[in-house]
Amino acid sequence: MSDLTITRVEAIPYRIPYRKPLKFASGEVVHADHVLVRVRTAGGLTGCADAPPRPFTYGETQRGIVAVIEDVFAEQTIGLDATERSRLHARLHRTVGNPAAKSAVDMAVWDVLGQAFGQPVTRLLGGYTDRMRVSHMLGFDTPTAMAHEACAMRDRYGITTFKIKVGRRPVELDVEVVRALRNTLGDKVELYIDGNRGWTASESARALRQLADVGLTLAEELNPADDVLGRRWLVEQCGVPFVADESATTPAEATRELLGGSATALSIKTARTGFTVSDEIRSLAEGLGVEVVMGNQIDGQLGTACTVAFGAAHRSTSARAGELSNFLDMSDDLLTEPLRIVGGELIAPTSPGIGVTVDMDKLAHYRIDS
Ligand SMILES: [Mg+2]
């Protein structure tokens, strides 16, 4: 047994309320009902990562994540050396699904490795830059309320890129929102839309026609990828990169969506592909010559630290603004030092490992298993 032998894996469910619910076409989030995953080693290191269940997208629940880690993944992980990442990966992927649970185990092990080598994981992953521009995601509301939120984010944090949740019926409801945002914020900000599969192909095409003069930069999952021909028809006429998000959660799915003409860009979320599989998807995207966006699985600060650590590590993942700000909607968080968005940017933590520390008092307060 070495100092880096993994001796314990814990899955701790916790609940932190949001200040305001985030609503979108496929669901709504009122509380952060996440699972903190902790990996301990024989030498006394502790790695942490966050697993945010998204039952409406991936089928995982908070209790399900705790159960699969305690019943399956812990046993597969304990006894491995933290440097045996590929072996860990092979073991975890004997089980289908469970993307957030697998990813949190993967990233907690990377956290241990960074601490062991005295390096921030962003350096171990690639070390391209130290920061990312931030994109803020706007959930469903009235045009006035969404424009007000965007202005507040711009004025307070310097954010100038906004992802607008769309996919409501009639499409004119969302078209009006996008127009209101453009009119209020002017031409200096970047706007793009995410439908979370809420529209049909023809509704999506109608919305894109109505928004042709608004200057959107991306369109994401406007209709379901399972509408295979409808999706291909839509992507062919879409004038901007069409991002596959929940339809491309593995390298194989990403390959199928891109080669099948159902997408022309990819969203990468460390919450569902960890650092290890996110890097496989990044390599795939670079090899095939498509753009990527660092997405947000409605992450808290720990999850956001992982996203910016990965995103800043590579040229392709840091080229566009990353979705890094939705932790601002939470009423509290678990970290000792809050992440700070300044001048529209978030700097990847510089301490060894993922580079953040969980506040034990806060964890004791918000955990729901004791
Ligand atoms: Mg999305």
mmCIF file of C-alpha atoms and ligand atoms in Angstrom:
data_model
loop_
_atom_site.group_PDB
_atom_site.id
_atom_site.type_symbol
_atom_site.label_atom_id
_atom_site.label_comp_id
_atom_site.label_asym_id
_atom_site.label_seq_id
_atom_site.Cartn_x
_atom_site.Cartn_y
_atom_site.Cartn_z
ATOM 1 C CA MET A 1 0.000 0.000 0.000
ATOM 2 C CA SER A 2 1.369 3.452 -0.957
ATOM 3 C CA ASP A 3 0.443 6.854 0.439
ATOM 4 C CA LEU A 4 -1.806 7.330 -2.586
ATOM 5 C CA THR A 5 -3.772 4.112 -2.080
ATOM 6 C CA ILE A 6 -7.466 4.996 -1.887
ATOM 7 C CA THR A 7 -8.867 3.798 1.429
ATOM 8 C CA ARG A 8 -12.303 5.371 1.594
ATOM 9 C CA VAL A 9 -14.976 6.832 -0.718
ATOM 10 C CA GLU A 10 -17.866 8.784 0.808
ATOM 11 C CA ALA A 11 -21.059 10.133 -0.764
ATOM 12 C CA ILE A 12 -22.633 12.876 1.345
ATOM 13 C CA PRO A 13 -26.039 14.239 0.266
ATOM 14 C CA TYR A 14 -26.716 17.894 1.045
ATOM 15 C CA ARG A 15 -29.341 20.499 0.272
ATOM 16 C CA ILE A 16 -28.848 24.238 -0.203
ATOM 17 C CA PRO A 17 -31.820 26.374 -1.345
ATOM 18 C CA TYR A 18 -31.636 28.633 -4.382
ATOM 19 C CA ARG A 19 -32.480 32.295 -3.930
ATOM 20 C CA LYS A 20 -34.733 31.963 -6.956
ATOM 21 C CA PRO A 21 -35.645 28.823 -8.906
ATOM 22 C CA LEU A 22 -33.993 28.301 -12.289
ATOM 23 C CA LYS A 23 -36.591 27.271 -14.886
ATOM 24 C CA PHE A 24 -35.990 25.839 -18.351
ATOM 25 C CA ALA A 25 -37.757 23.671 -20.935
ATOM 26 C CA SER A 26 -36.827 20.309 -19.398
ATOM 27 C CA GLY A 27 -37.119 21.114 -15.689
ATOM 28 C CA GLU A 28 -36.788 23.451 -12.745
ATOM 29 C CA VAL A 29 -34.278 23.629 -9.903
ATOM 30 C CA VAL A 30 -35.361 24.985 -6.502
ATOM 31 C CA HIS A 31 -32.773 23.409 -4.199
ATOM 32 C CA ALA A 32 -29.240 22.267 -4.889
ATOM 33 C CA ASP A 33 -29.820 18.629 -3.862
ATOM 34 C CA HIS A 34 -26.271 17.532 -4.604
ATOM 35 C CA VAL A 35 -23.885 14.872 -3.335
ATOM 36 C CA LEU A 36 -20.392 15.712 -2.074
ATOM 37 C CA VAL A 37 -18.004 12.900 -2.969
ATOM 38 C CA ARG A 38 -14.877 12.501 -0.834
ATOM 39 C CA VAL A 39 -11.962 10.191 -1.582
ATOM 40 C CA ARG A 40 -9.398 9.526 1.150
ATOM 41 C CA THR A 41 -5.927 8.036 0.786
ATOM 42 C CA ALA A 42 -3.654 6.046 3.090
ATOM 43 C CA GLY A 43 -1.315 9.045 3.295
ATOM 44 C CA GLY A 44 -4.070 11.291 4.640
ATOM 45 C CA LEU A 45 -5.068 13.246 1.523
ATOM 46 C CA THR A 46 -8.753 13.988 0.881
ATOM 47 C CA GLY A 47 -10.076 14.725 -2.611
ATOM 48 C CA CYS A 48 -13.548 16.270 -3.099
ATOM 49 C CA ALA A 49 -15.914 16.750 -6.001
ATOM 50 C CA ASP A 50 -19.601 17.492 -6.449
ATOM 51 C CA ALA A 51 -22.302 15.340 -8.072
ATOM 52 C CA PRO A 52 -25.392 17.331 -9.096
ATOM 53 C CA PRO A 53 -28.262 14.954 -9.988
ATOM 54 C CA ARG A 54 -30.372 15.989 -12.972
ATOM 55 C CA PRO A 55 -33.185 13.429 -13.088
ATOM 56 C CA PHE A 56 -34.945 15.198 -15.990
ATOM 57 C CA THR A 57 -31.844 14.902 -18.163
ATOM 58 C CA TYR A 58 -29.834 11.858 -17.081
ATOM 59 C CA GLY A 59 -32.146 9.948 -14.754
ATOM 60 C CA GLU A 60 -29.870 10.250 -11.718
ATOM 61 C CA THR A 61 -31.323 11.238 -8.346
ATOM 62 C CA GLN A 62 -29.589 12.324 -5.151
ATOM 63 C CA ARG A 63 -30.406 9.027 -3.406
ATOM 64 C CA GLY A 64 -29.438 7.098 -6.519
ATOM 65 C CA ILE A 65 -26.018 8.764 -6.625
ATOM 66 C CA VAL A 66 -25.375 7.960 -2.966
ATOM 67 C CA ALA A 67 -26.504 4.362 -3.531
ATOM 68 C CA VAL A 68 -24.427 3.665 -6.642
ATOM 69 C CA ILE A 69 -21.312 5.113 -5.043
ATOM 70 C CA GLU A 70 -21.789 3.226 -1.770
ATOM 71 C CA ASP A 71 -22.913 -0.035 -3.391
ATOM 72 C CA VAL A 72 -20.789 -0.171 -6.558
ATOM 73 C CA PHE A 73 -18.179 2.530 -7.144
ATOM 74 C CA ALA A 74 -16.612 2.675 -3.655
ATOM 75 C CA GLU A 75 -15.636 -0.992 -3.785
ATOM 76 C CA GLN A 76 -14.193 -0.545 -7.300
ATOM 77 C CA THR A 77 -12.166 2.469 -6.191
ATOM 78 C CA ILE A 78 -10.845 1.445 -2.775
ATOM 79 C CA GLY A 79 -7.450 -0.251 -2.999
ATOM 80 C CA LEU A 80 -6.456 1.442 -6.257
ATOM 81 C CA ASP A 81 -3.595 3.899 -6.290
ATOM 82 C CA ALA A 82 -4.763 7.418 -7.193
ATOM 83 C CA THR A 83 -2.354 7.359 -10.157
ATOM 84 C CA GLU A 84 -4.189 4.349 -11.661
ATOM 85 C CA ARG A 85 -6.747 6.594 -13.328
ATOM 86 C CA SER A 86 -7.242 4.483 -16.445
ATOM 87 C CA ARG A 87 -7.836 1.390 -14.371
ATOM 88 C CA LEU A 88 -10.349 3.314 -12.244
ATOM 89 C CA HIS A 89 -12.028 4.583 -15.407
ATOM 90 C CA ALA A 90 -12.333 1.047 -16.809
ATOM 91 C CA ARG A 91 -13.889 -0.201 -13.582
ATOM 92 C CA LEU A 92 -16.414 2.644 -13.249
ATOM 93 C CA HIS A 93 -17.491 2.231 -16.855
ATOM 94 C CA ARG A 94 -18.460 -1.399 -16.328
ATOM 95 C CA THR A 95 -21.648 0.212 -15.035
ATOM 96 C CA VAL A 96 -23.803 2.021 -17.594
ATOM 97 C CA GLY A 97 -25.202 5.524 -16.965
ATOM 98 C CA ASN A 98 -24.664 7.335 -13.647
ATOM 99 C CA PRO A 99 -22.616 10.127 -15.259
ATOM 100 C CA ALA A 100 -22.568 12.568 -12.313
ATOM 101 C CA ALA A 101 -21.630 9.835 -9.799
ATOM 102 C CA LYS A 102 -18.766 8.550 -11.978
ATOM 103 C CA SER A 103 -17.554 12.062 -12.742
ATOM 104 C CA ALA A 104 -17.417 13.095 -9.091
ATOM 105 C CA VAL A 105 -15.315 10.020 -8.233
ATOM 106 C CA ASP A 106 -13.005 10.791 -11.184
ATOM 107 C CA MET A 107 -12.554 14.445 -10.214
ATOM 108 C CA ALA A 108 -12.087 13.694 -6.504
ATOM 109 C CA VAL A 109 -9.213 11.379 -7.495
ATOM 110 C CA TRP A 110 -7.725 14.142 -9.675
ATOM 111 C CA ASP A 111 -8.030 16.437 -6.636
ATOM 112 C CA VAL A 112 -5.934 13.946 -4.667
ATOM 113 C CA LEU A 113 -3.352 13.764 -7.485
ATOM 114 C CA GLY A 114 -3.001 17.534 -7.658
ATOM 115 C CA GLN A 115 -2.471 17.720 -3.920
ATOM 116 C CA ALA A 116 0.054 14.866 -4.046
ATOM 117 C CA PHE A 117 2.062 16.605 -6.796
ATOM 118 C CA GLY A 118 1.635 20.075 -5.264
ATOM 119 C CA GLN A 119 0.023 21.364 -8.474
ATOM 120 C CA PRO A 120 -3.412 22.770 -9.368
ATOM 121 C CA VAL A 121 -5.285 20.244 -11.532
ATOM 122 C CA THR A 122 -5.728 22.885 -14.230
ATOM 123 C CA ARG A 123 -1.945 22.650 -14.779
ATOM 124 C CA LEU A 124 -1.941 18.856 -14.743
ATOM 125 C CA LEU A 125 -4.799 18.873 -17.253
ATOM 126 C CA GLY A 126 -3.147 21.202 -19.727
ATOM 127 C CA GLY A 127 -2.147 24.584 -18.291
ATOM 128 C CA TYR A 128 -3.153 26.646 -21.347
ATOM 129 C CA THR A 129 -4.332 29.743 -19.439
ATOM 130 C CA ASP A 130 -5.330 30.653 -15.896
ATOM 131 C CA ARG A 131 -8.860 31.949 -16.477
ATOM 132 C CA MET A 132 -12.037 31.940 -18.521
ATOM 133 C CA ARG A 133 -14.532 34.569 -19.593
ATOM 134 C CA VAL A 134 -17.891 33.917 -17.953
ATOM 135 C CA SER A 135 -21.236 33.340 -19.629
ATOM 136 C CA HIS A 136 -24.365 33.715 -17.477
ATOM 137 C CA MET A 137 -27.408 31.513 -18.020
ATOM 138 C CA LEU A 138 -30.825 33.192 -17.872
ATOM 139 C CA GLY A 139 -33.776 30.951 -16.913
ATOM 140 C CA PHE A 140 -37.393 31.459 -17.948
ATOM 141 C CA ASP A 141 -39.026 34.687 -16.846
ATOM 142 C CA THR A 142 -40.650 37.731 -18.381
ATOM 143 C CA PRO A 143 -38.649 39.761 -20.921
ATOM 144 C CA THR A 144 -38.362 42.607 -18.399
ATOM 145 C CA ALA A 145 -37.142 40.393 -15.545
ATOM 146 C CA MET A 146 -34.591 38.586 -17.740
ATOM 147 C CA ALA A 147 -33.255 41.860 -19.142
ATOM 148 C CA HIS A 148 -33.033 43.213 -15.605
ATOM 149 C CA GLU A 149 -31.047 40.171 -14.431
ATOM 150 C CA ALA A 150 -28.684 40.413 -17.406
ATOM 151 C CA CYS A 151 -28.034 44.106 -16.724
ATOM 152 C CA ALA A 152 -27.368 43.372 -13.059
ATOM 153 C CA MET A 153 -24.877 40.623 -13.999
ATOM 154 C CA ARG A 154 -23.142 42.914 -16.470
ATOM 155 C CA ASP A 155 -22.962 45.856 -14.077
ATOM 156 C CA ARG A 156 -21.915 43.878 -11.001
ATOM 157 C CA TYR A 157 -19.637 41.196 -12.483
ATOM 158 C CA GLY A 158 -18.688 42.550 -15.906
ATOM 159 C CA ILE A 159 -20.344 39.592 -17.667
ATOM 160 C CA THR A 160 -21.022 40.270 -21.356
ATOM 161 C CA THR A 161 -22.051 36.802 -22.605
ATOM 162 C CA PHE A 162 -25.509 35.412 -21.915
ATOM 163 C CA LYS A 163 -27.101 32.059 -22.595
ATOM 164 C CA ILE A 164 -30.861 32.409 -22.866
ATOM 165 C CA LYS A 165 -33.088 29.459 -22.021
ATOM 166 C CA VAL A 166 -35.761 29.050 -24.712
ATOM 167 C CA GLY A 167 -38.134 26.269 -25.749
ATOM 168 C CA ARG A 168 -41.497 27.650 -24.530
ATOM 169 C CA ARG A 169 -44.669 27.756 -26.578
ATOM 170 C CA PRO A 170 -45.529 29.706 -28.602
ATOM 171 C CA VAL A 171 -41.979 30.375 -29.790
ATOM 172 C CA GLU A 172 -42.822 34.090 -29.957
ATOM 173 C CA LEU A 173 -42.691 34.133 -26.152
ATOM 174 C CA ASP A 174 -38.956 33.440 -26.249
ATOM 175 C CA VAL A 175 -38.371 35.471 -29.416
ATOM 176 C CA GLU A 176 -39.695 38.463 -27.489
ATOM 177 C CA VAL A 177 -37.276 37.753 -24.614
ATOM 178 C CA VAL A 178 -34.259 37.532 -26.920
ATOM 179 C CA ARG A 179 -35.231 40.777 -28.645
ATOM 180 C CA ALA A 180 -35.729 42.522 -25.308
ATOM 181 C CA LEU A 181 -32.261 41.398 -24.199
ATOM 182 C CA ARG A 182 -30.640 42.620 -27.408
ATOM 183 C CA ASN A 183 -32.479 45.953 -27.218
ATOM 184 C CA THR A 184 -31.616 46.467 -23.551
ATOM 185 C CA LEU A 185 -27.992 45.268 -23.644
ATOM 186 C CA GLY A 186 -27.006 46.591 -27.078
ATOM 187 C CA ASP A 187 -24.645 45.074 -29.636
ATOM 188 C CA LYS A 188 -21.616 44.704 -27.355
ATOM 189 C CA VAL A 189 -22.867 41.562 -25.604
ATOM 190 C CA GLU A 190 -22.874 37.986 -26.922
ATOM 191 C CA LEU A 191 -26.226 36.166 -26.861
ATOM 192 C CA TYR A 192 -26.993 32.507 -27.574
ATOM 193 C CA ILE A 193 -29.950 30.217 -26.933
ATOM 194 C CA ASP A 194 -30.562 26.790 -25.381
ATOM 195 C CA GLY A 195 -33.886 25.047 -25.998
ATOM 196 C CA ASN A 196 -33.403 21.934 -23.837
ATOM 197 C CA ARG A 197 -35.359 20.012 -26.519
ATOM 198 C CA GLY A 198 -38.472 22.110 -25.862
ATOM 199 C CA TRP A 199 -39.360 22.864 -29.469
ATOM 200 C CA THR A 200 -40.044 20.756 -32.535
ATOM 201 C CA ALA A 201 -37.778 21.140 -35.554
ATOM 202 C CA SER A 202 -40.282 23.400 -37.312
ATOM 203 C CA GLU A 203 -40.833 25.567 -34.240
ATOM 204 C CA SER A 204 -37.068 25.900 -33.873
ATOM 205 C CA ALA A 205 -36.701 26.875 -37.525
ATOM 206 C CA ARG A 206 -39.462 29.467 -37.122
ATOM 207 C CA ALA A 207 -37.744 30.964 -34.065
ATOM 208 C CA LEU A 208 -34.366 31.075 -35.844
ATOM 209 C CA ARG A 209 -35.960 32.863 -38.820
ATOM 210 C CA GLN A 210 -37.573 35.425 -36.518
ATOM 211 C CA LEU A 211 -34.260 35.936 -34.726
ATOM 212 C CA ALA A 212 -32.111 36.117 -37.871
ATOM 213 C CA ASP A 213 -31.272 39.794 -37.302
ATOM 214 C CA VAL A 214 -30.505 39.498 -33.559
ATOM 215 C CA GLY A 215 -26.965 38.181 -34.014
ATOM 216 C CA LEU A 216 -27.058 34.985 -31.952
ATOM 217 C CA THR A 217 -23.731 33.136 -31.799
ATOM 218 C CA LEU A 218 -24.861 29.579 -30.902
ATOM 219 C CA ALA A 219 -28.040 27.487 -30.791
ATOM 220 C CA GLU A 220 -28.179 24.522 -28.393
ATOM 221 C CA GLU A 221 -30.509 21.496 -28.294
ATOM 222 C CA LEU A 222 -33.480 23.424 -29.668
ATOM 223 C CA ASN A 223 -35.314 20.176 -30.465
ATOM 224 C CA PRO A 224 -34.721 16.543 -29.455
ATOM 225 C CA ALA A 225 -31.828 14.735 -31.144
ATOM 226 C CA ASP A 226 -34.084 11.659 -31.192
ATOM 227 C CA ASP A 227 -36.137 13.450 -33.877
ATOM 228 C CA VAL A 228 -33.334 12.288 -36.114
ATOM 229 C CA LEU A 229 -34.318 13.645 -39.516
ATOM 230 C CA GLY A 230 -36.013 16.742 -38.125
ATOM 231 C CA ARG A 231 -32.884 17.569 -36.188
ATOM 232 C CA ARG A 232 -30.643 17.076 -39.218
ATOM 233 C CA TRP A 233 -32.972 19.263 -41.307
ATOM 234 C CA LEU A 234 -32.813 21.985 -38.638
ATOM 235 C CA VAL A 235 -29.029 21.874 -38.233
ATOM 236 C CA GLU A 236 -28.566 22.181 -42.018
ATOM 237 C CA GLN A 237 -30.392 25.509 -42.055
ATOM 238 C CA CYS A 238 -28.993 26.881 -38.770
ATOM 239 C CA GLY A 239 -26.643 29.771 -39.521
ATOM 240 C CA VAL A 240 -24.586 29.395 -36.324
ATOM 241 C CA PRO A 241 -22.922 26.384 -34.630
ATOM 242 C CA PHE A 242 -25.615 24.020 -33.326
ATOM 243 C CA VAL A 243 -24.480 22.726 -29.928
ATOM 244 C CA ALA A 244 -25.170 19.169 -28.779
ATOM 245 C CA ASP A 245 -25.443 19.175 -24.984
ATOM 246 C CA GLU A 246 -27.582 16.465 -23.361
ATOM 247 C CA SER A 247 -27.532 14.484 -26.617
ATOM 248 C CA ALA A 248 -23.721 14.171 -26.525
ATOM 249 C CA THR A 249 -22.749 13.038 -23.034
ATOM 250 C CA THR A 250 -20.129 10.461 -24.064
ATOM 251 C CA PRO A 251 -17.453 10.391 -26.783
ATOM 252 C CA ALA A 252 -19.566 7.848 -28.697
ATOM 253 C CA GLU A 253 -22.712 9.985 -28.540
ATOM 254 C CA ALA A 254 -20.735 13.055 -29.549
ATOM 255 C CA THR A 255 -19.318 11.179 -32.544
ATOM 256 C CA ARG A 256 -22.766 9.966 -33.623
ATOM 257 C CA GLU A 257 -24.344 13.423 -33.303
ATOM 258 C CA LEU A 258 -21.570 15.148 -35.235
ATOM 259 C CA LEU A 259 -21.145 12.554 -37.995
ATOM 260 C CA GLY A 260 -24.918 12.186 -38.323
ATOM 261 C CA GLY A 261 -25.328 15.906 -38.970
ATOM 262 C CA SER A 262 -27.309 16.491 -35.768
ATOM 263 C CA ALA A 263 -24.857 18.987 -34.285
ATOM 264 C CA THR A 264 -21.905 21.151 -35.308
ATOM 265 C CA ALA A 265 -20.505 21.971 -31.819
ATOM 266 C CA LEU A 266 -20.333 20.306 -28.392
ATOM 267 C CA SER A 267 -21.018 21.312 -24.813
ATOM 268 C CA ILE A 268 -18.571 19.820 -22.308
ATOM 269 C CA LYS A 269 -19.693 19.517 -18.691
ATOM 270 C CA THR A 270 -17.260 18.249 -16.097
ATOM 271 C CA ALA A 271 -20.245 17.389 -13.869
ATOM 272 C CA ARG A 272 -21.199 14.598 -16.298
ATOM 273 C CA THR A 273 -17.860 13.594 -17.853
ATOM 274 C CA GLY A 274 -15.392 14.420 -15.069
ATOM 275 C CA PHE A 275 -11.909 15.469 -16.135
ATOM 276 C CA THR A 276 -10.982 12.187 -17.799
ATOM 277 C CA VAL A 277 -13.892 11.764 -20.226
ATOM 278 C CA SER A 278 -14.202 15.535 -20.755
ATOM 279 C CA ASP A 279 -10.683 15.381 -22.123
ATOM 280 C CA GLU A 280 -11.637 12.563 -24.481
ATOM 281 C CA ILE A 281 -14.527 14.685 -25.794
ATOM 282 C CA ARG A 282 -12.266 17.727 -26.111
ATOM 283 C CA SER A 283 -9.741 15.724 -28.146
ATOM 284 C CA LEU A 284 -12.519 14.386 -30.336
ATOM 285 C CA ALA A 285 -13.879 17.889 -30.977
ATOM 286 C CA GLU A 286 -10.431 19.208 -31.852
ATOM 287 C CA GLY A 287 -9.778 16.266 -34.138
ATOM 288 C CA LEU A 288 -13.064 16.701 -35.943
ATOM 289 C CA GLY A 289 -12.700 20.472 -36.049
ATOM 290 C CA VAL A 290 -15.768 21.582 -34.117
ATOM 291 C CA GLU A 291 -16.072 24.226 -31.420
ATOM 292 C CA VAL A 292 -16.802 23.454 -27.776
ATOM 293 C CA VAL A 293 -18.489 25.341 -24.946
ATOM 294 C CA MET A 294 -17.847 24.659 -21.262
ATOM 295 C CA GLY A 295 -21.386 24.091 -20.005
ATOM 296 C CA ASN A 296 -23.032 24.340 -16.596
ATOM 297 C CA GLN A 297 -24.979 21.523 -14.978
ATOM 298 C CA ILE A 298 -26.380 24.152 -12.569
ATOM 299 C CA ASP A 299 -23.213 23.684 -10.564
ATOM 300 C CA GLY A 300 -22.378 25.073 -7.166
ATOM 301 C CA GLN A 301 -18.972 26.565 -6.455
ATOM 302 C CA LEU A 302 -17.130 23.242 -6.215
ATOM 303 C CA GLY A 303 -18.537 22.142 -9.576
ATOM 304 C CA THR A 304 -17.760 25.535 -11.070
ATOM 305 C CA ALA A 305 -14.170 25.316 -9.812
ATOM 306 C CA CYS A 306 -13.909 22.007 -11.708
ATOM 307 C CA THR A 307 -15.369 23.533 -14.878
ATOM 308 C CA VAL A 308 -12.985 26.479 -14.902
ATOM 309 C CA ALA A 309 -10.014 24.245 -14.003
ATOM 310 C CA PHE A 310 -10.728 22.072 -17.043
ATOM 311 C CA GLY A 311 -11.808 24.905 -19.348
ATOM 312 C CA ALA A 312 -8.729 27.042 -18.661
ATOM 313 C CA ALA A 313 -6.465 24.049 -19.249
ATOM 314 C CA HIS A 314 -6.933 24.007 -23.034
ATOM 315 C CA ARG A 315 -7.082 26.442 -25.930
ATOM 316 C CA SER A 316 -10.295 25.068 -27.418
ATOM 317 C CA THR A 317 -12.215 24.976 -24.134
ATOM 318 C CA SER A 318 -11.214 28.512 -23.135
ATOM 319 C CA ALA A 319 -11.864 30.121 -26.524
ATOM 320 C CA ARG A 320 -15.515 30.822 -25.737
ATOM 321 C CA ALA A 321 -16.954 32.132 -22.481
ATOM 322 C CA GLY A 322 -17.737 29.270 -20.068
ATOM 323 C CA GLU A 323 -21.032 28.904 -18.208
ATOM 324 C CA LEU A 324 -19.595 29.581 -14.761
ATOM 325 C CA SER A 325 -21.950 31.867 -12.875
ATOM 326 C CA ASN A 326 -25.063 30.011 -11.796
ATOM 327 C CA PHE A 327 -23.692 29.392 -8.306
ATOM 328 C CA LEU A 328 -24.546 33.064 -7.768
ATOM 329 C CA ASP A 329 -28.219 32.019 -7.559
ATOM 330 C CA MET A 330 -27.590 29.782 -4.528
ATOM 331 C CA SER A 331 -28.371 31.127 -1.060
ATOM 332 C CA ASP A 332 -25.087 29.712 0.312
ATOM 333 C CA ASP A 333 -22.329 27.275 -0.669
ATOM 334 C CA LEU A 334 -19.888 24.795 0.840
ATOM 335 C CA LEU A 335 -16.507 26.432 0.244
ATOM 336 C CA THR A 336 -14.361 28.290 2.773
ATOM 337 C CA GLU A 337 -13.401 30.903 0.137
ATOM 338 C CA PRO A 338 -16.106 31.869 -2.354
ATOM 339 C CA LEU A 339 -15.280 31.992 -6.068
ATOM 340 C CA ARG A 340 -15.215 35.552 -7.369
ATOM 341 C CA ILE A 341 -16.140 36.709 -10.849
ATOM 342 C CA VAL A 342 -14.325 39.964 -11.590
ATOM 343 C CA GLY A 343 -14.302 41.883 -14.871
ATOM 344 C CA GLY A 344 -16.366 39.137 -16.491
ATOM 345 C CA GLU A 345 -13.700 36.508 -15.769
ATOM 346 C CA LEU A 346 -13.174 33.660 -13.347
ATOM 347 C CA ILE A 347 -9.622 32.616 -12.476
ATOM 348 C CA ALA A 348 -9.030 28.888 -11.997
ATOM 349 C CA PRO A 349 -8.046 28.145 -8.382
ATOM 350 C CA THR A 350 -4.260 28.130 -7.963
ATOM 351 C CA SER A 351 -3.889 25.902 -4.881
ATOM 352 C CA PRO A 352 -2.910 22.245 -5.363
ATOM 353 C CA GLY A 353 -5.660 19.910 -6.532
ATOM 354 C CA ILE A 354 -8.992 21.378 -7.604
ATOM 355 C CA GLY A 355 -7.805 24.175 -5.372
ATOM 356 C CA VAL A 356 -10.778 24.828 -3.109
ATOM 357 C CA THR A 357 -11.622 23.769 0.455
ATOM 358 C CA VAL A 358 -14.939 22.535 1.804
ATOM 359 C CA ASP A 359 -16.056 24.294 4.980
ATOM 360 C CA MET A 360 -16.791 21.510 7.478
ATOM 361 C CA ASP A 361 -19.260 23.637 9.471
ATOM 362 C CA LYS A 362 -21.255 24.407 6.360
ATOM 363 C CA LEU A 363 -21.208 20.777 5.290
ATOM 364 C CA ALA A 364 -22.437 19.773 8.757
ATOM 365 C CA HIS A 365 -25.213 22.349 8.463
ATOM 366 C CA TYR A 366 -26.436 21.392 4.984
ATOM 367 C CA ARG A 367 -25.862 17.622 4.871
ATOM 368 C CA ILE A 368 -29.094 15.653 5.104
ATOM 369 C CA ASP A 369 -27.747 12.226 6.121
ATOM 370 C CA SER A 370 -27.150 13.024 9.790
HETATM 371 MG MG MG B 1 -27.958 22.889 -22.450
#
